[in-house]
Short mmCIF file of C-alpha atoms in Angstrom, two decimals:
data_model
loop_
_atom_site.label_atom_id
_atom_site.label_comp_id
_atom_site.label_asym_id
_atom_site.label_seq_id
_atom_site.Cartn_x
_atom_site.Cartn_y
_atom_site.Cartn_z
CA ASP A 216 98.47 65.03 128.96
CA THR A 217 101.26 65.01 126.58
CA ALA A 218 100.59 67.19 123.29
CA VAL A 219 102.96 65.70 121.09
CA SER A 220 103.77 62.27 121.88
CA GLN A 221 106.06 60.04 120.00
CA THR A 222 106.74 55.74 120.00
CA PRO A 223 109.04 54.29 120.78
CA LYS A 224 111.49 56.79 122.33
CA TYR A 225 114.56 54.81 121.52
CA LEU A 226 114.74 52.28 118.65
CA VAL A 227 118.19 50.29 118.03
CA THR A 228 117.85 48.28 114.61
CA GLN A 229 120.01 46.37 112.03
CA MET A 230 120.51 47.54 108.62
CA GLY A 231 118.33 46.59 106.43
CA ASN A 232 115.25 46.40 108.55
CA ASP A 233 112.26 48.25 108.21
CA LYS A 234 110.68 50.34 111.08
CA SER A 235 107.99 52.60 111.90
CA ILE A 236 107.65 55.72 114.34
CA LYS A 237 104.15 56.85 115.55
CA CYS A 238 103.00 60.11 116.52
CA GLU A 239 100.12 61.43 117.83
CA GLN A 240 99.13 64.95 118.75
CA ASN A 241 95.92 65.68 120.91
CA LEU A 242 95.91 69.81 120.35
CA GLY A 243 93.76 69.72 117.56
CA HIS A 244 96.47 70.52 114.83
CA ASP A 245 95.97 70.77 111.54
CA THR A 246 99.19 70.57 110.45
CA MET A 247 102.05 68.09 111.47
CA TYR A 248 106.23 67.32 110.68
CA TRP A 249 108.64 65.24 111.07
CA TYR A 250 112.24 66.65 111.20
CA LYS A 251 115.32 64.63 111.10
CA GLN A 252 117.92 66.20 113.77
CA ASP A 253 121.56 64.30 112.95
CA SER A 254 124.41 63.73 115.36
CA LYS A 255 125.71 67.77 115.25
CA LYS A 256 122.08 68.66 116.28
CA PHE A 257 121.13 70.11 113.02
CA LEU A 258 117.42 70.16 112.28
CA LYS A 259 115.89 69.67 109.04
CA ILE A 260 112.10 69.25 108.01
CA MET A 261 111.59 65.71 106.25
CA PHE A 262 107.84 66.39 105.50
CA SER A 263 104.68 68.30 106.65
CA TYR A 264 100.89 67.58 106.67
CA ASN A 265 98.21 69.59 106.82
CA ASN A 266 94.65 67.55 107.55
CA LYS A 267 95.79 64.48 106.45
CA GLU A 268 97.70 66.06 102.95
CA LEU A 269 101.12 65.71 101.97
CA ILE A 270 102.15 69.76 101.65
CA ILE A 271 106.13 69.79 102.27
CA ASN A 272 108.25 66.46 101.09
CA GLU A 273 111.94 67.57 101.09
CA THR A 274 114.53 65.61 99.44
CA VAL A 275 114.13 62.65 101.39
CA PRO A 276 114.92 59.15 100.17
CA ASN A 277 112.00 57.23 99.29
CA ARG A 278 112.85 54.78 101.58
CA PHE A 279 111.05 57.02 104.41
CA SER A 280 107.32 57.26 103.73
CA PRO A 281 104.75 59.20 106.01
CA LYS A 282 101.32 58.23 106.50
CA SER A 283 98.77 60.42 108.46
CA PRO A 284 95.35 58.03 108.76
CA ASP A 285 93.87 61.04 110.64
CA LYS A 286 95.10 64.93 111.45
CA ALA A 287 95.72 63.54 114.55
CA HIS A 288 98.13 61.03 113.75
CA LEU A 289 101.53 60.93 111.57
CA ASN A 290 103.54 57.70 111.27
CA LEU A 291 107.23 57.68 109.60
CA HIS A 292 108.00 54.18 108.10
CA ILE A 293 111.23 53.78 106.63
CA ASN A 294 112.34 50.76 104.72
CA SER A 295 115.72 49.17 104.17
CA LEU A 296 117.42 51.09 106.91
CA GLU A 297 120.71 52.33 106.28
CA LEU A 298 123.82 53.46 108.82
CA GLY A 299 123.10 57.22 107.88
CA ASP A 300 119.43 56.81 108.88
CA SER A 301 120.85 57.25 112.62
CA ALA A 302 119.63 60.46 113.77
CA VAL A 303 116.80 61.93 116.47
CA TYR A 304 113.51 62.39 114.45
CA PHE A 305 111.03 64.79 115.91
CA CYS A 306 107.35 64.84 115.22
CA ALA A 307 105.72 68.30 115.66
CA SER A 308 102.31 70.02 114.98
CA SER A 309 101.21 73.66 114.65
CA PRO A 310 97.67 74.93 114.79
CA PRO A 311 95.72 76.68 111.74
CA GLY A 312 96.41 80.56 111.15
CA ALA A 313 96.87 82.85 108.53
CA GLY A 314 99.92 84.16 110.16
CA GLY A 315 103.07 81.96 111.33
CA THR A 316 102.72 79.47 114.31
CA GLU A 317 104.50 77.61 116.21
CA ALA A 318 105.41 74.25 116.04
CA PHE A 319 105.12 71.91 119.23
CA PHE A 320 107.68 69.16 119.58
CA GLY A 321 107.30 65.48 120.59
CA GLN A 322 110.36 64.30 122.78
CA GLY A 323 111.57 62.32 119.82
CA THR A 324 112.78 59.10 118.79
CA ARG A 325 116.34 58.16 118.75
CA LEU A 326 117.07 55.73 116.07
CA THR A 327 120.34 54.13 115.61
CA VAL A 328 121.12 51.68 113.23
CA VAL A 329 123.66 49.23 113.40
CA ALA B 21 115.62 80.45 99.86
CA GLN B 22 115.63 81.35 103.59
CA SER B 23 118.33 80.42 105.88
CA VAL B 24 119.28 80.89 109.62
CA THR B 25 122.89 81.84 110.94
CA GLN B 26 123.80 81.22 114.44
CA PRO B 27 127.07 82.19 114.39
CA ASP B 28 128.15 80.70 117.67
CA ILE B 29 128.37 76.99 118.19
CA HIS B 30 129.04 77.07 121.99
CA ILE B 31 128.72 79.85 124.37
CA THR B 32 130.03 79.55 128.17
CA VAL B 33 128.68 81.95 130.91
CA SER B 34 129.15 82.05 134.06
CA GLU B 35 125.97 81.83 136.46
CA GLY B 36 124.43 85.55 137.35
CA ALA B 37 125.87 86.76 134.13
CA SER B 38 124.42 88.29 131.19
CA LEU B 39 123.72 86.21 128.11
CA GLU B 40 123.20 87.41 124.21
CA LEU B 41 123.02 84.50 121.73
CA ARG B 42 123.18 85.49 118.15
CA CYS B 43 120.80 84.84 115.25
CA ASN B 44 121.26 86.35 111.80
CA TYR B 45 118.50 85.61 108.77
CA SER B 46 117.84 85.37 105.34
CA TYR B 47 114.29 85.93 104.04
CA GLY B 48 113.01 88.00 101.27
CA ALA B 49 109.57 89.00 102.94
CA THR B 50 108.57 89.64 106.38
CA PRO B 51 110.08 87.13 108.43
CA TYR B 52 108.44 84.69 110.98
CA LEU B 53 111.41 84.09 113.66
CA PHE B 54 111.39 82.01 116.80
CA TRP B 55 113.52 80.75 119.71
CA TYR B 56 113.39 77.32 120.82
CA VAL B 57 115.49 75.57 123.48
CA GLN B 58 116.28 71.88 123.80
CA SER B 59 117.21 70.25 127.08
CA PRO B 60 119.38 66.90 126.99
CA GLY B 61 117.30 63.99 126.02
CA GLN B 62 114.42 66.30 125.40
CA GLY B 63 112.05 67.83 122.27
CA LEU B 64 112.60 71.44 121.65
CA GLN B 65 110.08 73.86 123.67
CA LEU B 66 109.70 77.15 122.15
CA LEU B 67 111.00 80.11 124.26
CA LEU B 68 109.32 83.14 122.11
CA LYS B 69 108.41 84.40 118.64
CA TYR B 70 108.43 87.17 116.65
CA PHE B 71 105.43 87.79 113.66
CA SER B 72 104.83 91.66 113.80
CA GLY B 73 104.43 94.50 115.82
CA ASP B 74 106.93 95.67 118.67
CA THR B 75 110.51 94.40 117.96
CA LEU B 76 111.38 93.51 121.48
CA VAL B 77 109.57 90.33 122.56
CA GLN B 78 109.29 88.72 125.89
CA GLY B 79 109.21 84.82 126.09
CA ILE B 80 109.29 82.44 129.05
CA LYS B 81 112.13 81.83 131.17
CA GLY B 82 113.26 85.46 131.44
CA PHE B 83 114.41 85.45 127.87
CA GLU B 84 113.56 88.22 125.70
CA ALA B 85 114.66 88.90 121.89
CA GLU B 86 114.93 91.68 119.66
CA PHE B 87 114.04 91.91 115.75
CA LYS B 88 116.21 93.97 113.83
CA ARG B 89 115.45 94.06 110.32
CA SER B 90 117.93 96.82 109.26
CA GLN B 91 120.71 93.77 110.62
CA SER B 92 118.55 90.98 109.95
CA SER B 93 119.08 89.97 113.25
CA PHE B 94 116.74 88.53 115.95
CA ASN B 95 119.02 87.94 119.16
CA LEU B 96 118.34 86.15 122.22
CA ARG B 97 118.81 87.93 125.68
CA LYS B 98 118.80 87.23 129.14
CA PRO B 99 119.80 89.63 131.93
CA SER B 100 120.47 86.90 134.42
CA VAL B 101 121.71 83.42 133.46
CA HIS B 102 120.45 80.38 135.83
CA TRP B 103 122.31 77.27 136.11
CA SER B 104 118.92 75.37 134.54
CA ASP B 105 119.24 77.37 131.10
CA ALA B 106 122.26 75.07 130.06
CA ALA B 107 120.71 73.65 127.19
CA GLU B 108 120.76 74.16 123.55
CA TYR B 109 119.08 76.83 121.69
CA PHE B 110 117.84 77.15 118.29
CA CYS B 111 116.87 80.24 115.89
CA ALA B 112 114.09 79.41 113.60
CA LEU B 113 112.53 81.14 110.44
CA GLY B 114 109.45 80.27 108.40
CA TYR B 115 106.01 79.57 108.08
CA GLN B 116 105.27 75.76 107.82
CA LYS B 117 108.34 75.35 106.76
CA VAL B 118 110.27 76.13 109.22
CA THR B 119 114.39 76.08 109.00
CA PHE B 120 116.50 75.86 111.80
CA GLY B 121 119.87 77.43 112.57
CA ILE B 122 122.57 75.05 113.62
CA GLY B 123 121.90 75.88 117.51
CA THR B 124 124.01 77.72 120.13
CA LYS B 125 125.45 75.20 122.84
CA LEU B 126 125.40 77.34 126.02
CA GLN B 127 127.05 76.05 128.99
CA VAL B 128 126.35 77.51 132.30
CA ILE B 129 129.40 77.78 134.84
CA PRO B 130 128.91 78.28 138.90
#
């Protein structure tokens, strides 16, 4: 029973292509995220959705467009891929709560742009 | 603005030795603090978290961390390291928008 699942796990594509990464969580969480981990392992938040609504949008090129069809899914679509987009992308979710709550992470999607 | 600093990028310890990974934070209010571990090719797993209350928190896999407000620190400790603890460790801060440190890579030698 995978809590947060991402597909695909690996993605190799050419510059200029458009690709999507899918994320699903079966934890009943309201909030979902996309993080980017670069080659130096630095993790940076890209987007956050709460109940299908965008609540955090960091300084991310508009070639990246998240889509949340329902609160259990948050997909990431990337247009016109560039070499610098190569990274590991992590989806995560967290439960509702008045206090801070931890995020549960997927296994990551390693994107390689050639 | 919130920030997290992990001063040690790489630490090597012998199996059975004690471990302390450092984490300092900058935040204007009561911080929500986390430690995550990432094994090679894997996602991040939460080790422990601090929101309030007892400043010494216990986590999984025998890890603990101590919150020290006066030092703006949240260091991770383990009394005896196992070879399976070799991984990347991330300190994180925040609520909804979580800011991660750059990570500390732990190497365990026999």
